[in-house]
Amino acid sequence: MWRKRAIGWLIISITGLLLLLGRLMQIQLIETETFSKHNINLLEESVKQRTQELVIDNGRGNFLDRSGAMLTHKKVAVLVLFPFLKKMEWEADQVSNISGIPVSTLKMAVEGAKKPFAYGEPEPYELTSSQMERINRLKIPGVFAIEKKFERSQVPAEQLIGLTGENSKELMKRYPNKELSEKTLIGVSGLEESFDEFLLPEGKSKLVYHVDGGGAPLFGINVRYVDPANPFYPVNIRTTLDKTLQQRVEELVDHYQIKKGGLVLLNIKDNSVLSLVSRPTINKNDPYNGAGMTNMMLKQQIMGSVFKTVVAAAAIDHNLDDPKRLFDCSKKINGKPELTYNYGMLDFTNSFARSCNRTFGELATELQKINPNLLEDYAEKLSLTGSVGWQGDIYHTNNFKQLSEEDKGRVFLSEDAKKDANFAAMTGIGQHEVRATPLAVANMMATIARGGEKEMVRAVSKIEYKNGTTMVNFQEQSLQGDNISPYTAMKLQRLLREVVLNPDGTGRWFKELPYAVAGKSGTAETGKYQDGKQLHNKWFAGYFPYDNPKYALVAVNLDVLDSEGGVNLLFADIVKMLYENDNGMQ
């Protein structure tokens, strides 16, 4: 009996040892880099237990403005202190004399440290280049003055540039053939997402030292600098934004309390984004949820009377703009008396300047009878209904889109709506099913200012290697499809200028600005209500200077009451600011 028991225990012991041996082989040999369902890299984790490090640069590519200034991050000269200093005597008084930080404060910071840190984080104490040089000359182990990359607390054009985050599942889905740490940051919105593959890190730059179980230096007090040492990576994405201008424009948008909406400012010469502001802002406490994640300037909006520009273009080409013809602007589109905006009898030009709904409802109906597709055709000619952001083949990527989140606009949703006279009339004033993005509206103004030539809008001009050489150039490109004629563009230019020059024009507030403005206003009913009152989208879209166009600007305030939330003061202040900036007055 005892013999059977002994054999049984022996079998159990051998089985246990075999299981233990198998587990050890799994850990030590087989699944060293992908242990358990969480895919834990055991080699990395074991190294982490024996090392402490300070990341200087996470290795992800950077976003620059058009002049090369960093947008999302900044490099700051900081004092780095390692926690092993608490176990040794070090010349804190000399560091204090150079940096201006009290000795007691330095020592207190080290005593409370469990890992290397930049003094003063999260708002680091900034050193001068002279202080950096003098501190490093002391050659105190565990004390370094270095340039470290910090994320800006306020990122300019945050919705355009976008956000990054950790998502191991999405990382594996996007890059199944790349060996990347599950902690690798990936772009989740905006340009960060569009350019994510180019921005992926080769590795981090960091200061590293090895420790024993008590946290003391394992190999003396030598600190190693670890760097991928690749002269080409990480790359820089050079945007077309002007950082200083962007910051000023954001201040103005907030000054005028735009809660939902924003603006787009284009450089007409190369059709690039100088500034883009979207509100609401991203919620820093919960960035991936809420309306702040949406770039309102890339989303289709109800545009109201701004669409009359399209109707005017079609009317000009089909000889419906006879200056002798008068329209009864004492009536609404449906023929009922117009009590609020009773303008009497107006010709085509004055109807456009004063934004008479009756005129453009009639014209849209007449155009529909000629051809139900005309309004859509002219919206396409003026770049309102397709994507306007830069797209094309680059590097090893086909049909790459800079603005992957951009909506397309529309005029009608169905064939039946095109053929309905009542729907056509409402479409003529930018209501019913008409939608366009503020970016596309800005591009329409730039197209008209250029004489009808429509181009793709660039938000990025190039991708640069780390050493400054060019990896990818985003050349100016025309938008496909038909254009309006130079003659039609010239007539539209005059109509848009008349909106400002006419004593009763909807843009008369801009007549005295230092730059001559041409443009079109819009107030669209949204179908939404607040306390029983209709909410509106308020627009002004234009370009300037009129005789030598440089800028196209669209400002829009979304879902506001008719009695509030105008954009005229915002538009005017930006025109003034640009004039002063261009003439060295700031």
Coordinates of C-alpha atoms in Angstrom, one line a residue, residues 8-532:
G8 CA 1.5 8.2 -6.7
W9 CA 3.3 11.0 -4.9
L10 CA 6.3 10.6 -7.2
I11 CA 4.0 10.8 -10.3
I12 CA 2.3 14.0 -8.8
S13 CA 5.8 15.5 -8.0
I14 CA 7.2 14.7 -11.4
T15 CA 4.0 16.1 -13.1
G16 CA 4.3 19.3 -10.9
L17 CA 8.0 19.7 -11.8
L18 CA 7.2 19.2 -15.5
L19 CA 4.4 21.8 -15.3
L20 CA 6.7 24.2 -13.5
L21 CA 9.5 23.5 -16.0
G22 CA 7.0 24.2 -18.9
R23 CA 5.9 27.4 -17.2
L24 CA 9.5 28.5 -16.8
M25 CA 10.2 27.7 -20.5
Q26 CA 7.1 29.6 -21.5
I27 CA 8.3 32.6 -19.5
Q28 CA 12.0 32.4 -20.2
L29 CA 12.2 31.1 -23.8
I30 CA 8.9 31.0 -25.6
E31 CA 6.7 34.0 -24.7
T32 CA 9.3 36.4 -23.5
E33 CA 7.9 39.3 -25.6
T34 CA 4.2 38.3 -25.6
F35 CA 3.4 36.8 -22.3
S36 CA -0.2 36.2 -21.3
K37 CA -3.4 37.5 -23.0
H38 CA -2.1 41.1 -22.3
N39 CA 1.0 40.5 -24.5
I40 CA 3.4 41.6 -21.8
N41 CA 7.1 41.9 -22.9
L42 CA 8.8 40.2 -20.0
L43 CA 12.3 41.3 -21.3
E44 CA 11.2 44.9 -21.2
E45 CA 9.5 44.6 -17.8
S46 CA 12.6 42.9 -16.2
V47 CA 14.8 45.7 -17.5
K48 CA 12.4 48.3 -16.1
Q49 CA 12.8 46.7 -12.6
R50 CA 16.5 47.3 -12.8
T51 CA 16.5 50.7 -14.4
Q52 CA 15.2 54.2 -13.9
E53 CA 15.0 56.6 -16.7
L54 CA 13.9 60.1 -17.8
V55 CA 12.4 60.4 -21.3
I56 CA 13.8 63.5 -23.0
D57 CA 11.9 63.0 -26.3
N58 CA 9.2 60.3 -26.9
G59 CA 10.5 60.0 -30.5
R60 CA 7.2 60.8 -32.2
G61 CA 7.4 63.3 -35.1
N62 CA 6.7 66.9 -34.5
F63 CA 4.3 69.5 -36.0
L64 CA 5.8 72.8 -37.1
D65 CA 4.2 76.0 -38.4
R66 CA 5.1 77.5 -41.8
S67 CA 8.2 79.1 -40.4
G68 CA 9.5 76.1 -38.5
A69 CA 8.2 76.9 -34.9
M70 CA 7.0 73.8 -32.9
L71 CA 3.3 73.7 -32.5
T72 CA 2.4 70.8 -30.2
H73 CA 5.5 70.7 -28.1
K74 CA 8.3 73.0 -26.9
K75 CA 11.9 72.3 -26.1
V76 CA 12.9 73.7 -22.7
A77 CA 16.3 73.8 -21.1
V78 CA 15.8 72.1 -17.7
L79 CA 17.7 70.9 -14.6
V80 CA 17.4 67.1 -14.3
L81 CA 18.1 65.5 -10.9
F82 CA 18.4 61.8 -10.2
P83 CA 17.0 60.3 -6.9
F84 CA 20.4 58.5 -6.0
L85 CA 21.7 62.0 -5.1
K86 CA 19.9 61.6 -1.7
K87 CA 22.4 58.8 -1.0
M88 CA 25.5 60.9 -1.6
E89 CA 27.1 64.3 -0.9
W90 CA 26.8 66.6 -3.9
E91 CA 27.5 70.2 -4.7
A92 CA 23.9 71.5 -4.3
D93 CA 25.2 75.0 -3.3
Q94 CA 27.1 75.4 -6.7
V95 CA 24.0 74.3 -8.6
S96 CA 21.9 76.7 -6.6
N97 CA 24.3 79.6 -7.3
I98 CA 24.1 79.0 -11.0
S99 CA 20.4 78.3 -11.3
G100 CA 19.0 80.6 -8.7
I101 CA 17.1 77.8 -7.0
P102 CA 17.5 77.7 -3.2
V103 CA 19.7 74.9 -1.9
S104 CA 17.0 73.7 0.6
T105 CA 14.5 73.5 -2.3
L106 CA 16.8 71.5 -4.4
K107 CA 17.5 69.0 -1.6
M108 CA 13.9 68.7 -0.7
A109 CA 13.0 67.9 -4.3
V110 CA 15.6 65.2 -4.4
E111 CA 14.5 63.7 -1.1
G112 CA 10.9 63.3 -2.3
A113 CA 11.9 61.8 -5.7
K114 CA 11.5 58.2 -6.6
K115 CA 12.6 58.6 -10.2
P116 CA 14.6 61.1 -12.3
F117 CA 12.8 64.4 -12.8
A118 CA 13.0 67.8 -14.5
Y119 CA 13.0 70.4 -11.7
G120 CA 9.6 72.2 -11.5
E121 CA 7.6 69.8 -13.5
P122 CA 4.8 69.9 -14.8
E123 CA 5.8 73.6 -15.3
P124 CA 9.6 73.1 -15.6
Y125 CA 12.0 75.7 -14.3
E126 CA 13.6 77.1 -17.4
L127 CA 17.4 77.6 -17.6
T128 CA 19.3 79.9 -19.9
S129 CA 21.9 78.4 -22.3
S130 CA 24.6 79.9 -20.2
Q131 CA 23.2 78.3 -17.0
M132 CA 23.0 75.0 -18.9
E133 CA 26.6 75.1 -19.9
R134 CA 27.9 76.1 -16.4
I135 CA 25.9 73.4 -14.7
N136 CA 27.1 70.7 -17.0
R137 CA 30.7 71.9 -16.6
L138 CA 30.4 70.9 -12.9
K139 CA 30.2 67.3 -14.0
I140 CA 28.1 66.3 -10.9
P141 CA 26.9 62.7 -11.2
G142 CA 23.1 62.7 -11.3
V143 CA 22.8 66.4 -12.2
F144 CA 22.2 67.4 -15.8
A145 CA 21.1 70.4 -17.7
I146 CA 19.4 69.3 -20.9
E147 CA 16.8 70.3 -23.5
K148 CA 13.7 68.3 -22.9
K149 CA 10.6 68.1 -25.1
F150 CA 7.4 69.1 -23.3
E151 CA 3.8 69.0 -24.6
R152 CA 2.2 72.4 -24.7
S153 CA -0.7 73.0 -22.3
Q154 CA -2.4 75.0 -25.0
V155 CA -2.0 73.6 -28.6
P156 CA -2.8 76.0 -31.4
A157 CA -5.5 74.8 -33.8
E158 CA -6.0 71.8 -31.6
Q159 CA -8.8 70.1 -33.6
L160 CA -6.9 70.5 -36.9
I161 CA -3.7 69.0 -35.5
G162 CA -5.6 66.4 -33.5
L163 CA -4.8 64.1 -30.5
T164 CA -2.7 61.1 -29.8
G165 CA -3.3 58.2 -27.4
E166 CA -2.4 54.7 -26.4
N167 CA -4.5 51.9 -27.9
S168 CA -2.7 48.6 -28.3
K169 CA -5.5 46.9 -30.3
E170 CA -5.7 49.8 -32.8
L171 CA -1.9 49.8 -33.0
M172 CA -1.8 46.1 -34.0
K173 CA -4.7 46.7 -36.4
R174 CA -2.9 49.5 -38.2
Y175 CA 0.6 48.2 -38.1
P176 CA 0.5 44.4 -37.9
N177 CA 4.0 44.1 -39.5
K178 CA 5.8 46.6 -37.3
E179 CA 7.5 45.9 -34.0
L180 CA 6.2 48.6 -31.8
S181 CA 5.7 48.8 -28.0
E182 CA 2.1 48.6 -26.9
K183 CA 2.7 51.9 -25.2
T184 CA 3.4 53.6 -28.6
L185 CA 1.3 56.7 -29.1
I186 CA -0.9 56.8 -32.2
G187 CA -2.9 59.6 -33.8
V188 CA -6.6 59.4 -33.1
S189 CA -7.8 62.6 -34.8
G190 CA -6.8 65.4 -37.1
L191 CA -3.4 65.6 -38.8
E192 CA -2.0 63.4 -36.0
E193 CA -4.2 60.5 -37.4
S194 CA -3.7 61.4 -41.1
F195 CA 0.1 61.5 -40.8
D196 CA 0.3 58.8 -38.1
E197 CA 2.4 56.3 -40.2
F198 CA 5.1 59.0 -40.8
L199 CA 5.1 60.2 -37.2
L200 CA 5.7 56.8 -35.5
P201 CA 8.8 56.8 -33.3
E202 CA 12.0 54.9 -34.0
G203 CA 12.7 55.0 -30.3
K204 CA 12.9 57.3 -27.3
S205 CA 15.7 59.6 -26.3
K206 CA 16.3 59.2 -22.6
L207 CA 18.7 59.3 -19.6
V208 CA 19.0 55.8 -18.0
Y209 CA 20.7 54.4 -14.9
H210 CA 20.6 50.9 -13.4
V211 CA 19.6 50.3 -9.7
D212 CA 19.7 47.5 -7.2
G213 CA 16.7 46.5 -5.1
G214 CA 17.1 49.5 -2.8
G215 CA 17.2 52.0 -5.6
A216 CA 21.0 52.6 -5.3
P217 CA 23.1 52.7 -8.4
L218 CA 24.0 49.2 -9.6
F219 CA 27.1 50.1 -11.6
G220 CA 28.5 53.1 -9.8
I221 CA 26.8 56.4 -10.6
N222 CA 27.1 56.4 -14.4
V223 CA 24.1 57.7 -16.3
R224 CA 23.7 56.7 -19.9
Y225 CA 22.2 58.7 -22.7
V226 CA 20.1 56.5 -25.0
D227 CA 19.1 57.7 -28.4
P228 CA 17.9 56.0 -31.6
A229 CA 20.7 58.0 -33.3
N230 CA 18.8 58.0 -36.7
P231 CA 19.7 61.2 -38.6
F232 CA 16.4 61.0 -40.5
Y233 CA 13.8 60.2 -37.8
P234 CA 11.6 61.4 -36.2
V235 CA 10.2 63.5 -39.1
N236 CA 8.7 67.0 -38.9
I237 CA 5.3 67.8 -40.4
R238 CA 5.6 71.4 -41.6
T239 CA 2.0 72.8 -41.6
T240 CA 0.9 75.9 -43.4
L241 CA -0.3 77.5 -40.2
D242 CA 1.2 80.8 -38.9
K243 CA 1.6 80.1 -35.1
T244 CA 1.6 83.7 -34.0
L245 CA -1.4 84.6 -36.2
Q246 CA -3.2 81.4 -35.0
Q247 CA -2.8 82.4 -31.4
R248 CA -4.2 85.9 -32.0
V249 CA -7.1 84.7 -34.0
E250 CA -8.0 82.2 -31.2
E251 CA -8.0 85.0 -28.7
L252 CA -10.4 87.0 -30.9
V253 CA -12.8 84.0 -31.3
D254 CA -12.9 83.6 -27.5
H255 CA -13.2 87.4 -27.0
Y256 CA -16.4 87.3 -29.1
Q257 CA -17.6 84.2 -27.2
I258 CA -18.0 81.9 -30.1
K259 CA -19.2 78.8 -28.2
K260 CA -19.8 76.7 -31.3
G261 CA -18.3 77.5 -34.7
G262 CA -15.1 79.2 -35.6
L263 CA -13.2 80.4 -38.6
V264 CA -11.0 79.5 -41.6
L265 CA -8.4 81.8 -43.0
L266 CA -6.7 80.9 -46.3
N267 CA -3.7 82.3 -48.0
I268 CA -5.1 82.8 -51.5
K269 CA -1.7 82.7 -53.3
D270 CA -0.9 79.1 -52.4
N271 CA -4.4 78.1 -51.2
S272 CA -3.2 77.0 -47.8
V273 CA -4.6 77.3 -44.3
L274 CA -3.1 80.2 -42.3
S275 CA -5.4 79.8 -39.4
L276 CA -8.3 77.5 -38.4
V277 CA -10.3 77.7 -35.2
S278 CA -13.0 75.3 -34.1
R279 CA -15.1 75.7 -31.0
P280 CA -16.0 74.2 -28.5
T281 CA -12.5 73.5 -27.3
I282 CA -11.3 70.0 -26.4
N283 CA -12.1 69.1 -22.8
K284 CA -8.6 68.5 -21.3
N285 CA -10.1 66.3 -18.5
D286 CA -11.9 64.0 -21.0
P287 CA -10.4 64.8 -24.4
Y288 CA -11.8 61.8 -26.3
N289 CA -15.4 62.6 -25.6
G290 CA -17.6 65.6 -26.2
A291 CA -18.2 68.1 -29.0
G292 CA -14.6 69.5 -28.7
M293 CA -13.2 66.5 -30.6
T294 CA -15.1 67.6 -33.7
N295 CA -13.5 70.0 -36.1
M296 CA -16.5 72.2 -36.9
M297 CA -14.7 73.7 -39.9
L298 CA -14.6 70.4 -41.6
K299 CA -18.2 69.4 -41.0
Q300 CA -21.1 70.3 -43.2
Q301 CA -23.3 73.1 -41.9
I302 CA -26.5 74.8 -43.0
M303 CA -25.1 77.9 -44.9
G304 CA -28.1 80.1 -45.6
S305 CA -27.7 83.1 -47.9
V306 CA -24.0 82.4 -48.6
F307 CA -25.4 79.9 -51.1
K308 CA -26.9 82.8 -53.1
T309 CA -23.4 83.2 -54.5
V310 CA -23.9 79.8 -56.3
V311 CA -27.3 80.8 -57.6
A312 CA -25.9 84.2 -58.8
A313 CA -23.1 82.3 -60.8
A314 CA -25.7 80.1 -62.5
A315 CA -28.0 83.1 -63.1
I316 CA -25.2 85.1 -64.8
D317 CA -24.3 82.2 -67.1
H318 CA -28.0 81.7 -68.1
N319 CA -28.7 85.4 -68.7
L320 CA -31.1 85.8 -65.7
D321 CA -29.2 88.8 -64.3
D322 CA -30.8 91.4 -66.6
P323 CA -30.1 94.7 -64.8
K324 CA -33.5 96.1 -66.0
R325 CA -35.5 93.2 -64.3
L326 CA -36.9 94.0 -60.9
F327 CA -37.9 91.5 -58.2
D328 CA -40.6 92.1 -55.6
C329 CA -38.7 92.0 -52.4
S330 CA -41.8 93.1 -50.4
K331 CA -42.9 89.4 -50.5
K332 CA -41.5 86.2 -49.1
I333 CA -40.6 83.2 -51.2
N334 CA -44.1 81.8 -50.7
G335 CA -45.7 85.1 -51.9
K336 CA -46.9 86.3 -48.5
P337 CA -46.0 89.8 -47.4
E338 CA -42.5 90.3 -46.1
L339 CA -42.9 92.2 -42.9
T340 CA -39.4 92.1 -41.4
Y341 CA -37.2 92.5 -44.5
N342 CA -39.5 94.5 -46.9
Y343 CA -37.0 95.9 -49.5
G344 CA -39.6 96.8 -52.1
M345 CA -38.6 96.3 -55.8
L346 CA -34.9 95.5 -56.3
D347 CA -32.7 94.7 -59.3
F348 CA -30.4 91.7 -59.4
T349 CA -27.3 93.5 -58.0
N350 CA -29.2 95.2 -55.1
S351 CA -31.0 91.9 -54.4
F352 CA -27.6 90.2 -53.9
A353 CA -26.3 93.1 -51.8
R354 CA -29.3 93.2 -49.5
S355 CA -29.8 89.4 -49.6
C356 CA -33.4 89.3 -50.9
N357 CA -34.8 85.8 -50.4
R358 CA -37.6 86.4 -52.9
T359 CA -35.1 87.1 -55.8
F360 CA -33.0 84.1 -55.2
G361 CA -36.0 81.8 -54.6
E362 CA -37.4 82.8 -58.0
L363 CA -34.0 82.5 -59.8
A364 CA -33.4 79.0 -58.3
T365 CA -36.9 77.9 -59.5
E366 CA -36.2 79.3 -63.0
L367 CA -32.8 77.5 -63.1
Q368 CA -34.4 74.3 -62.0
K369 CA -36.8 74.5 -65.0
I370 CA -33.9 75.0 -67.4
N371 CA -32.1 72.0 -65.8
P372 CA -32.7 70.3 -62.4
N373 CA -29.0 69.7 -62.1
L374 CA -27.8 73.3 -62.5
L375 CA -27.6 74.2 -58.8
E376 CA -25.6 71.1 -58.1
D377 CA -23.4 71.7 -61.1
Y378 CA -22.5 75.3 -60.0
A379 CA -22.0 74.3 -56.4
E380 CA -19.5 71.8 -57.7
K381 CA -17.8 74.4 -59.9
L382 CA -17.4 76.6 -56.9
S383 CA -16.0 73.7 -54.8
L384 CA -18.8 73.5 -52.3
T385 CA -19.9 69.9 -52.8
G386 CA -16.7 67.8 -53.0
S387 CA -13.7 67.4 -50.8
V388 CA -11.4 70.4 -51.0
G389 CA -8.5 69.2 -48.8
W390 CA -5.3 68.1 -50.4
Q391 CA -5.3 64.5 -51.6
G392 CA -3.1 62.5 -54.0
D393 CA -0.5 59.8 -54.2
I394 CA 2.6 60.3 -52.1
Y395 CA 5.6 58.1 -51.1
H396 CA 4.1 54.6 -50.9
T397 CA 0.5 55.8 -50.1
N398 CA -2.3 56.0 -52.7
N399 CA -4.9 58.7 -52.4
F400 CA -3.5 60.1 -49.3
K401 CA -5.8 62.7 -47.6
Q402 CA -4.4 65.5 -45.4
L403 CA -7.9 66.2 -44.0
S404 CA -9.3 62.7 -43.6
E405 CA -12.2 64.0 -41.4
E406 CA -13.5 66.4 -44.0
D407 CA -17.2 66.2 -44.9
K408 CA -18.4 66.6 -48.5
G409 CA -21.1 69.2 -49.1
R410 CA -24.5 68.7 -50.8
V411 CA -27.3 70.5 -52.5
F412 CA -30.1 67.9 -52.7
L413 CA -30.5 64.5 -51.1
S414 CA -32.8 63.0 -53.6
E415 CA -33.7 63.2 -57.3
D416 CA -37.3 64.1 -56.4
A417 CA -36.2 67.1 -54.4
K418 CA -34.4 68.5 -57.4
K419 CA -37.6 68.5 -59.4
D420 CA -39.8 70.2 -56.8
A421 CA -40.2 73.9 -57.3
N422 CA -40.8 74.6 -53.7
F423 CA -37.7 72.8 -52.7
A424 CA -35.7 74.6 -55.4
A425 CA -36.8 78.0 -54.0
M426 CA -35.7 77.0 -50.5
T427 CA -32.4 75.7 -51.9
G428 CA -31.9 79.0 -53.6
I429 CA -31.5 80.7 -50.2
G430 CA -29.3 78.0 -48.8
Q431 CA -32.0 76.2 -46.7
H432 CA -33.7 72.8 -47.1
E433 CA -31.0 70.2 -47.8
V434 CA -28.1 72.5 -48.7
R435 CA -24.9 71.9 -46.6
A436 CA -21.2 72.9 -46.9
T437 CA -18.2 72.9 -44.7
P438 CA -16.7 76.3 -43.7
L439 CA -13.5 75.2 -45.3
A440 CA -15.3 74.7 -48.6
V441 CA -17.0 78.1 -48.3
A442 CA -13.6 79.7 -47.7
N443 CA -12.3 77.9 -50.8
M444 CA -15.2 79.1 -52.8
M445 CA -14.2 82.7 -51.9
A446 CA -10.6 82.0 -52.8
T447 CA -11.8 80.5 -56.1
I448 CA -13.8 83.6 -57.0
A449 CA -10.9 85.9 -56.0
R450 CA -8.5 83.9 -58.3
G451 CA -10.9 84.4 -61.3
G452 CA -12.5 80.9 -61.1
E453 CA -9.4 78.7 -60.7
K454 CA -10.2 76.2 -58.0
E455 CA -7.4 74.4 -56.0
M456 CA -7.1 71.9 -53.3
V457 CA -6.6 73.4 -49.8
R458 CA -3.3 72.4 -48.1
A459 CA -2.9 72.3 -44.3
V460 CA 0.6 70.8 -44.7
S461 CA 3.3 71.9 -47.1
K462 CA 5.9 69.2 -46.6
I463 CA 7.2 66.3 -44.5
E464 CA 10.8 66.9 -43.5
Y465 CA 13.4 64.5 -42.2
K466 CA 15.1 65.2 -38.9
N467 CA 18.1 66.6 -40.6
G468 CA 15.9 69.2 -42.5
T469 CA 15.9 67.6 -45.9
T470 CA 12.5 67.1 -47.6
M471 CA 10.8 63.7 -47.5
V472 CA 7.5 64.6 -49.2
N473 CA 6.5 67.9 -50.9
F474 CA 2.8 68.7 -51.1
Q475 CA 2.6 70.7 -54.3
E476 CA -0.2 73.0 -55.2
Q477 CA -2.9 71.1 -57.1
S478 CA -6.0 72.0 -59.0
L479 CA -9.4 70.5 -58.0
Q480 CA -10.8 68.3 -60.7
G481 CA -14.0 69.2 -62.5
D482 CA -15.4 72.2 -64.3
N483 CA -14.7 75.8 -63.3
I484 CA -16.7 79.0 -63.6
S485 CA -15.5 81.2 -66.4
P486 CA -13.2 84.3 -65.7
Y487 CA -16.1 86.4 -66.9
T488 CA -18.5 84.9 -64.3
A489 CA -15.9 85.2 -61.6
M490 CA -15.4 88.9 -62.4
K491 CA -19.2 89.5 -62.2
L492 CA -19.3 87.6 -58.8
Q493 CA -16.4 89.7 -57.6
R494 CA -18.4 92.9 -58.3
L495 CA -21.5 91.5 -56.6
L496 CA -19.5 90.5 -53.5
R497 CA -17.9 93.9 -53.3
E498 CA -21.3 95.6 -53.7
V499 CA -22.4 93.7 -50.5
V500 CA -19.9 96.0 -48.7
L501 CA -20.2 99.2 -50.7
N502 CA -24.0 99.4 -50.9
P503 CA -25.4 101.6 -48.1
D504 CA -28.0 99.0 -47.3
G505 CA -25.8 96.0 -48.1
T506 CA -25.4 93.2 -45.5
G507 CA -21.7 93.8 -45.4
R508 CA -21.8 97.6 -45.1
W509 CA -20.1 97.3 -41.7
F510 CA -16.8 96.5 -43.5
K511 CA -16.8 99.6 -45.8
E512 CA -14.2 101.6 -43.7
L513 CA -11.8 98.7 -43.0
P514 CA -8.2 99.3 -44.1
Y515 CA -8.4 96.4 -46.5
A516 CA -11.2 96.5 -49.1
V517 CA -13.5 93.5 -48.4
A518 CA -15.7 91.6 -50.8
G519 CA -18.0 88.9 -49.3
K520 CA -21.4 87.5 -48.5
S521 CA -23.4 87.2 -45.3
G522 CA -25.6 84.3 -44.3
T523 CA -28.2 83.6 -41.6
A524 CA -29.5 80.1 -41.8
E525 CA -32.4 78.6 -39.8
T526 CA -31.2 75.4 -38.2
G527 CA -34.5 73.8 -37.2
K528 CA -33.3 73.7 -33.6
Y529 CA -34.9 75.7 -30.8
Q530 CA -34.0 77.1 -27.5
D531 CA -36.8 78.1 -25.1
G532 CA -39.1 78.1 -28.1

